Amino acid sequence: MSSNHNIVSVSGGKDSTATLLVAIALEAPNLQAVFADTGNEHEQTYEYLDYLQQVTGVPIRRVKADFSRQIAGKRRFIETKWREQGIPESTVLAALEVLQPTGNPFLDLCIWKGRFPSRKAQFCTMELKRDPMLEQVVIPLLDSGNMIMSWQGVRADESINRRHLPECDEVGGGLFNYRPILKWDVPAVFEAHRYMGVKPNPLYSQGMGRVGCMPCINCRKDELREISMRFPDVIDRIDRWERVVQQASKYGAATFFAGSNAKHPSGSIKGLPAIEVMEIASIRKAVEWSKTARGGIQYDLLSAAQDASACSSAYGLCDSEWQPVNMIESAA
Ligand code: SF4
């Protein structure tokens, strides 16, 4: 029998948690919380989701993207097309060696693409968050004739894109968006936690400006410094991932932060030999840069003043309380 469903996308961040708390306070019927697990979350976020489920009594469904099919397709492509294109056999063999699903959605996505996402090619939000939610939760419910109210924890003061969103709109096919905290400021979000007796994700009290991927490809300089000091294992993991994705790359280079946009004093890293790219733009170099003050050689934030909305869609899929950055190495 068809019915109305209220679905809250939770990330473990404060805004989506506050949205869930509003839905609980309003006694939304058929309430379901859904978490799209990117595989690049901090352990404390997984623990927080367990806590949130237990303290609210609302089950949190976990969904995950699976790129096994795409990786198998990429293997076939490499075996034929790369060889036809004259890509060195050592590069072909290196890529084939790592083109195996690991079960970690973030890493598998990057292995499939042969690169990490970047601000200009931010495929992570859609591939890791939007699509699994749609395919595994939203579409099956709609196909069964249900109506869905999708509760989104976005706030107007987060970005220009979000400033002009309506509080409620109809997508079509029985799907509606509802943004109950659109006009809220940050203190109101934390007040909702206090009022409902729910603790915020502890990562906020550990120097993190946002909760979601750790790190996010758009993380702030100061946040990267905090991550490296408090959670060095996270940097070690990204370092390992860089080596794997580098191997899957046709160009032999893949860095977590720089994407294809990073530059250094002589221009874009795009045309540089792979070894040089890895030397100047790896996660380890980004961490070094994050610890620099003004003066001397330093990296700078290319887009600190740009619209913060580029990270996440307007649907609140990524908690985006940050200023997006790309790394540019420049002489001070
Ligand atoms: S934009 Fe950041 S938080 Fe969102 S999926 Fe990409 S890396 Fe993760």
GROMACS .gro file of C-alpha atoms and ligand atoms in nm:
model
  340
    1MET     CA    1   0.000   0.000   0.000
    2SER     CA    2   0.138   0.341  -0.093
    3SER     CA    3   0.195   0.607   0.174
    4ASN     CA    4   0.387   0.924   0.253
    5HIS     CA    5   0.747   0.894   0.364
    6ASN     CA    6   0.970   1.150   0.532
    7ILE     CA    7   1.334   1.093   0.456
    8VAL     CA    8   1.615   1.290   0.616
    9SER     CA    9   1.961   1.269   0.460
   10VAL     CA   10   2.206   1.263   0.748
   11SER     CA   11   2.580   1.310   0.717
   12GLY     CA   12   2.677   1.309   1.082
   13GLY     CA   13   2.712   1.687   1.057
   14LYS     CA   14   2.532   1.943   1.264
   15ASP     CA   15   2.290   2.072   0.999
   16SER     CA   16   2.153   1.736   0.894
   17THR     CA   17   2.130   1.633   1.258
   18ALA     CA   18   1.933   1.949   1.340
   19THR     CA   19   1.705   1.871   1.047
   20LEU     CA   20   1.644   1.521   1.180
   21LEU     CA   21   1.567   1.670   1.521
   22VAL     CA   22   1.310   1.905   1.365
   23ALA     CA   23   1.146   1.610   1.188
   24ILE     CA   24   1.130   1.423   1.519
   25ALA     CA   25   0.988   1.726   1.703
   26LEU     CA   26   0.721   1.767   1.434
   27GLU     CA   27   0.642   1.396   1.457
   28ALA     CA   28   0.685   1.345   1.084
   29PRO     CA   29   0.521   1.010   0.996
   30ASN     CA   30   0.718   0.725   0.838
   31LEU     CA   31   1.039   0.898   0.930
   32GLN     CA   32   1.358   0.746   0.796
   33ALA     CA   33   1.714   0.875   0.818
   34VAL     CA   34   1.959   0.777   0.547
   35PHE     CA   35   2.336   0.806   0.551
   36ALA     CA   36   2.536   0.773   0.230
   37ASP     CA   37   2.868   0.627   0.338
   38THR     CA   38   3.151   0.758   0.120
   39GLY     CA   39   3.414   0.538   0.283
   40ASN     CA   40   3.612   0.855   0.351
   41GLU     CA   41   3.451   0.941   0.684
   42HIS     CA   42   3.621   0.963   1.018
   43GLU     CA   43   3.566   0.678   1.260
   44GLN     CA   44   3.406   0.925   1.503
   45THR     CA   45   3.137   1.001   1.247
   46TYR     CA   46   3.041   0.634   1.222
   47GLU     CA   47   3.031   0.620   1.600
   48TYR     CA   48   2.825   0.939   1.610
   49LEU     CA   49   2.568   0.792   1.373
   50ASP     CA   50   2.532   0.492   1.604
   51TYR     CA   51   2.484   0.733   1.894
   52LEU     CA   52   2.233   0.944   1.698
   53GLN     CA   53   2.031   0.638   1.610
   54GLN     CA   54   2.030   0.521   1.968
   55VAL     CA   55   1.948   0.859   2.127
   56THR     CA   56   1.671   0.950   1.879
   57GLY     CA   57   1.529   0.604   1.824
   58VAL     CA   58   1.517   0.675   1.449
   59PRO     CA   59   1.686   0.400   1.248
   60ILE     CA   60   1.962   0.531   1.024
   61ARG     CA   61   1.984   0.336   0.702
   62ARG     CA   62   2.333   0.319   0.549
   63VAL     CA   63   2.370   0.319   0.173
   64LYS     CA   64   2.692   0.280  -0.026
   65ALA     CA   65   2.791   0.318  -0.388
   66ASP     CA   66   2.936   0.014  -0.562
   67PHE     CA   67   3.171   0.067  -0.857
   68SER     CA   68   3.254  -0.297  -0.934
   69ARG     CA   69   3.082  -0.282  -1.273
   70GLN     CA   70   3.256   0.041  -1.375
   71ILE     CA   71   3.594  -0.090  -1.265
   72ALA     CA   72   3.543  -0.408  -1.468
   73GLY     CA   73   3.455  -0.190  -1.769
   74LYS     CA   74   3.764   0.022  -1.716
   75ARG     CA   75   3.978  -0.293  -1.709
   76ARG     CA   76   3.844  -0.394  -2.047
   77PHE     CA   77   3.902  -0.042  -2.178
   78ILE     CA   78   4.261  -0.037  -2.058
   79GLU     CA   79   4.336  -0.381  -2.195
   80THR     CA   80   4.223  -0.275  -2.542
   81LYS     CA   81   4.216   0.102  -2.589
   82TRP     CA   82   4.519   0.202  -2.384
   83ARG     CA   83   4.726  -0.052  -2.574
   84GLU     CA   84   4.586   0.072  -2.904
   85GLN     CA   85   4.671   0.425  -2.798
   86GLY     CA   86   5.030   0.324  -2.740
   87ILE     CA   87   5.025   0.377  -2.365
   88PRO     CA   88   5.346   0.216  -2.230
   89GLU     CA   89   5.295  -0.147  -2.132
   90SER     CA   90   5.432  -0.075  -1.783
   91THR     CA   91   5.155   0.184  -1.732
   92VAL     CA   92   4.892  -0.059  -1.861
   93LEU     CA   93   5.008  -0.336  -1.629
   94ALA     CA   94   5.036  -0.103  -1.331
   95ALA     CA   95   4.679   0.016  -1.385
   96LEU     CA   96   4.545  -0.337  -1.425
   97GLU     CA   97   4.714  -0.436  -1.102
   98VAL     CA   98   4.510  -0.186  -0.897
   99LEU     CA   99   4.187  -0.193  -1.097
  100GLN     CA  100   4.011  -0.420  -0.851
  101PRO     CA  101   3.719  -0.314  -0.631
  102THR     CA  102   3.831  -0.257  -0.274
  103GLY     CA  103   3.481  -0.212  -0.134
  104ASN     CA  104   3.563   0.143  -0.025
  105PRO     CA  105   3.335   0.368  -0.235
  106PHE     CA  106   3.564   0.674  -0.235
  107LEU     CA  107   3.874   0.481  -0.329
  108ASP     CA  108   3.692   0.268  -0.587
  109LEU     CA  109   3.547   0.579  -0.749
  110CYS     CA  110   3.895   0.729  -0.782
  111ILE     CA  111   4.043   0.403  -0.909
  112TRP     CA  112   3.770   0.388  -1.173
  113LYS     CA  113   3.820   0.752  -1.276
  114GLY     CA  114   4.199   0.734  -1.248
  115ARG     CA  115   4.196   1.056  -1.050
  116PHE     CA  116   4.060   1.228  -0.742
  117PRO     CA  117   3.768   1.468  -0.768
  118SER     CA  118   3.838   1.840  -0.770
  119ARG     CA  119   3.636   2.156  -0.742
  120LYS     CA  120   3.598   2.168  -1.120
  121ALA     CA  121   3.521   1.799  -1.149
  122GLN     CA  122   3.339   1.732  -0.829
  123PHE     CA  123   3.190   1.400  -0.918
  124CYS     CA  124   3.218   1.268  -0.563
  125THR     CA  125   2.900   1.426  -0.429
  126MET     CA  126   2.684   1.283  -0.703
  127GLU     CA  127   2.851   0.943  -0.730
  128LEU     CA  128   2.896   0.879  -0.360
  129LYS     CA  129   2.596   1.050  -0.209
  130ARG     CA  130   2.321   1.152  -0.448
  131ASP     CA  131   2.311   0.842  -0.668
  132PRO     CA  132   2.314   0.576  -0.394
  133MET     CA  133   2.035   0.763  -0.213
  134LEU     CA  134   1.832   0.788  -0.530
  135GLU     CA  135   1.891   0.435  -0.650
  136GLN     CA  136   1.863   0.255  -0.318
  137VAL     CA  137   1.602   0.460  -0.133
  138VAL     CA  138   1.413   0.722  -0.332
  139ILE     CA  139   1.341   0.552  -0.663
  140PRO     CA  140   1.220   0.220  -0.513
  141LEU     CA  141   0.976   0.409  -0.291
  142LEU     CA  142   0.849   0.626  -0.576
  143ASP     CA  143   0.819   0.324  -0.804
  144SER     CA  144   0.587   0.167  -0.548
  145GLY     CA  145   0.359   0.470  -0.567
  146ASN     CA  146   0.473   0.638  -0.246
  147MET     CA  147   0.517   1.010  -0.193
  148ILE     CA  148   0.843   1.131  -0.041
  149MET     CA  149   0.927   1.444   0.151
  150SER     CA  150   1.305   1.476   0.132
  151TRP     CA  151   1.429   1.677   0.432
  152GLN     CA  152   1.750   1.863   0.354
  153GLY     CA  153   1.974   2.024   0.612
  154VAL     CA  154   2.082   2.327   0.414
  155ARG     CA  155   2.107   2.683   0.538
  156ALA     CA  156   2.085   2.999   0.330
  157ASP     CA  157   2.389   3.161   0.490
  158GLU     CA  158   2.617   2.877   0.379
  159SER     CA  159   2.655   2.987   0.019
  160ILE     CA  160   2.513   3.194  -0.264
  161ASN     CA  161   2.354   2.888  -0.424
  162ARG     CA  162   2.172   2.803  -0.107
  163ARG     CA  163   2.064   3.161  -0.037
  164HIS     CA  164   1.799   3.147  -0.306
  165LEU     CA  165   1.656   2.804  -0.239
  166PRO     CA  166   1.289   2.777  -0.151
  167GLU     CA  167   1.192   2.621   0.178
  168CYS     CA  168   0.985   2.364  -0.007
  169ASP     CA  169   0.961   2.261  -0.371
  170GLU     CA  170   0.819   1.981  -0.580
  171VAL     CA  171   1.062   1.775  -0.784
  172GLY     CA  172   0.789   1.571  -0.952
  173GLY     CA  173   0.680   1.209  -0.954
  174GLY     CA  174   0.573   1.233  -0.590
  175LEU     CA  175   0.902   1.374  -0.462
  176PHE     CA  176   0.917   1.699  -0.262
  177ASN     CA  177   1.209   1.880  -0.100
  178TYR     CA  178   1.177   2.041   0.240
  179ARG     CA  179   1.445   2.258   0.399
  180PRO     CA  180   1.326   2.337   0.749
  181ILE     CA  181   1.646   2.502   0.875
  182LEU     CA  182   1.704   2.719   0.568
  183LYS     CA  183   1.681   3.046   0.767
  184TRP     CA  184   1.870   2.920   1.069
  185ASP     CA  185   2.213   3.040   1.174
  186VAL     CA  186   2.482   2.823   1.332
  187PRO     CA  187   2.391   2.904   1.696
  188ALA     CA  188   2.032   2.797   1.624
  189VAL     CA  189   2.159   2.466   1.490
  190PHE     CA  190   2.356   2.392   1.805
  191GLU     CA  191   2.066   2.518   2.019
  192ALA     CA  192   1.843   2.256   1.856
  193HIS     CA  193   2.092   1.991   1.964
  194ARG     CA  194   2.090   2.124   2.319
  195TYR     CA  195   1.712   2.152   2.331
  196MET     CA  196   1.666   1.796   2.215
  197GLY     CA  197   1.940   1.664   2.441
  198VAL     CA  198   2.154   1.543   2.153
  199LYS     CA  199   2.530   1.599   2.143
  200PRO     CA  200   2.684   1.733   1.821
  201ASN     CA  201   2.943   1.526   1.641
  202PRO     CA  202   3.256   1.547   1.862
  203LEU     CA  203   3.467   1.637   1.558
  204TYR     CA  204   3.339   1.995   1.586
  205SER     CA  205   3.516   2.035   1.917
  206GLN     CA  206   3.836   1.899   1.762
  207GLY     CA  207   3.900   2.179   1.517
  208MET     CA  208   3.683   2.052   1.232
  209GLY     CA  209   3.477   2.321   1.059
  210ARG     CA  210   3.268   2.062   0.881
  211VAL     CA  211   3.184   1.697   0.906
  212GLY     CA  212   3.174   1.465   0.610
  213CYS     CA  213   3.464   1.328   0.417
  214MET     CA  214   3.785   1.342   0.613
  215PRO     CA  215   3.936   1.515   0.444
  216CYS     CA  216   3.702   1.673   0.194
  217ILE     CA  217   3.873   1.767  -0.132
  218ASN     CA  218   3.772   2.124  -0.047
  219CYS     CA  219   3.890   2.134   0.310
  220ARG     CA  220   4.031   2.454   0.452
  221LYS     CA  221   4.398   2.509   0.512
  222ASP     CA  222   4.355   2.531   0.890
  223GLU     CA  223   4.135   2.223   0.888
  224LEU     CA  224   4.398   2.025   0.700
  225ARG     CA  225   4.655   2.131   0.960
  226GLU     CA  226   4.421   2.016   1.240
  227ILE     CA  227   4.358   1.685   1.066
  228SER     CA  228   4.728   1.622   1.020
  229MET     CA  229   4.803   1.696   1.383
  230ARG     CA  230   4.508   1.518   1.543
  231PHE     CA  231   4.453   1.235   1.297
  232PRO     CA  232   4.781   1.152   1.125
  233ASP     CA  233   4.637   0.813   1.027
  234VAL     CA  234   4.396   0.998   0.796
  235ILE     CA  235   4.691   1.154   0.612
  236ASP     CA  236   4.860   0.814   0.595
  237ARG     CA  237   4.546   0.668   0.439
  238ILE     CA  238   4.523   0.942   0.177
  239ASP     CA  239   4.893   0.896   0.105
  240ARG     CA  240   4.827   0.526   0.038
  241TRP     CA  241   4.526   0.613  -0.177
  242GLU     CA  242   4.733   0.857  -0.381
  243ARG     CA  243   4.975   0.578  -0.470
  244VAL     CA  244   4.694   0.345  -0.572
  245VAL     CA  245   4.509   0.605  -0.780
  246GLN     CA  246   4.837   0.721  -0.931
  247GLN     CA  247   4.884   0.367  -1.055
  248ALA     CA  248   4.535   0.368  -1.209
  249SER     CA  249   4.603   0.696  -1.385
  250LYS     CA  250   4.696   0.709  -1.750
  251TYR     CA  251   4.922   1.004  -1.666
  252GLY     CA  252   5.090   0.833  -1.375
  253ALA     CA  253   4.995   1.108  -1.131
  254ALA     CA  254   4.702   1.162  -0.899
  255THR     CA  255   4.697   1.392  -0.598
  256PHE     CA  256   4.414   1.427  -0.352
  257PHE     CA  257   4.394   1.804  -0.336
  258ALA     CA  258   4.538   1.946  -0.648
  259GLY     CA  259   4.314   1.780  -0.902
  260SER     CA  260   4.403   1.930  -1.235
  261ASN     CA  261   4.377   2.286  -1.112
  262ALA     CA  262   4.687   2.327  -0.904
  263LYS     CA  263   4.959   2.552  -1.023
  264HIS     CA  264   5.309   2.619  -0.919
  265PRO     CA  265   5.532   2.914  -1.004
  266SER     CA  266   5.583   2.805  -1.362
  267GLY     CA  267   5.215   2.743  -1.433
  268SER     CA  268   4.963   2.461  -1.414
  269ILE     CA  269   5.075   2.118  -1.300
  270LYS     CA  270   4.887   1.971  -1.595
  271GLY     CA  271   5.181   1.946  -1.831
  272LEU     CA  272   5.436   1.844  -1.571
  273PRO     CA  273   5.592   1.497  -1.557
  274ALA     CA  274   5.404   1.268  -1.318
  275ILE     CA  275   5.693   1.240  -1.078
  276GLU     CA  276   5.711   1.619  -1.046
  277VAL     CA  277   5.336   1.646  -0.988
  278MET     CA  278   5.356   1.396  -0.704
  279GLU     CA  279   5.654   1.579  -0.563
  280ILE     CA  280   5.492   1.920  -0.549
  281ALA     CA  281   5.125   1.845  -0.492
  282SER     CA  282   5.093   1.528  -0.285
  283ILE     CA  283   4.896   1.512   0.038
  284ARG     CA  284   5.224   1.522   0.231
  285LYS     CA  285   5.316   1.848   0.055
  286ALA     CA  286   4.971   1.989   0.121
  287VAL     CA  287   5.014   1.911   0.489
  288GLU     CA  288   5.353   2.084   0.491
  289TRP     CA  289   5.190   2.384   0.331
  290SER     CA  290   4.906   2.382   0.582
  291LYS     CA  291   5.159   2.439   0.856
  292THR     CA  292   5.320   2.740   0.692
  293ALA     CA  293   5.263   3.096   0.800
  294ARG     CA  294   5.315   3.398   0.584
  295GLY     CA  295   5.666   3.449   0.455
  296GLY     CA  296   5.901   3.218   0.272
  297ILE     CA  297   5.773   2.978   0.013
  298GLN     CA  298   5.413   2.901   0.080
  299TYR     CA  299   5.107   2.760  -0.080
  300ASP     CA  300   4.812   2.985  -0.108
  301LEU     CA  301   4.440   2.938  -0.125
  302LEU     CA  302   4.323   2.996  -0.475
  303SER     CA  303   3.957   3.012  -0.412
  304ALA     CA  304   3.915   3.100  -0.049
  305ALA     CA  305   3.698   3.391  -0.151
  306GLN     CA  306   3.487   3.194  -0.395
  307ASP     CA  307   3.139   3.060  -0.346
  308ALA     CA  308   3.137   2.782  -0.095
  309SER     CA  309   2.858   2.598  -0.267
  310ALA     CA  310   3.079   2.426  -0.519
  311CYS     CA  311   3.136   2.138  -0.279
  312SER     CA  312   2.793   2.022  -0.234
  313SER     CA  313   2.488   2.035  -0.439
  314ALA     CA  314   2.214   2.256  -0.312
  315TYR     CA  315   2.065   1.945  -0.155
  316GLY     CA  316   2.277   1.932   0.154
  317LEU     CA  317   2.452   1.613   0.059
  318CYS     CA  318   2.782   1.739   0.193
  319ASP     CA  319   2.806   1.937   0.513
  320SER     CA  320   2.973   2.245   0.374
  321GLU     CA  321   3.065   2.481   0.649
  322TRP     CA  322   3.397   2.562   0.485
  323GLN     CA  323   3.568   2.779   0.235
  324PRO     CA  324   3.678   2.573  -0.063
  325VAL     CA  325   4.042   2.581  -0.146
  326ASN     CA  326   4.270   2.467  -0.415
  327MET     CA  327   4.636   2.462  -0.369
  328ILE     CA  328   4.860   2.699  -0.552
  329GLU     CA  329   5.223   2.705  -0.471
  330SER     CA  330   5.360   3.054  -0.498
  331ALA     CA  331   5.663   3.244  -0.396
  332ALA     CA  332   5.569   3.480  -0.119
  333SF4     S1  333   3.257   1.731  -0.180
  333SF4    FE1  334   3.383   1.676  -0.007
  333SF4     S2  335   3.242   1.593   0.148
  333SF4    FE2  336   3.134   1.595  -0.051
  333SF4     S3  337   3.167   1.389  -0.133
  333SF4    FE3  338   3.327   1.523  -0.218
  333SF4     S4  339   3.503   1.499  -0.081
  333SF4    FE4  340   3.319   1.419   0.025
   0.00000   0.00000   0.00000
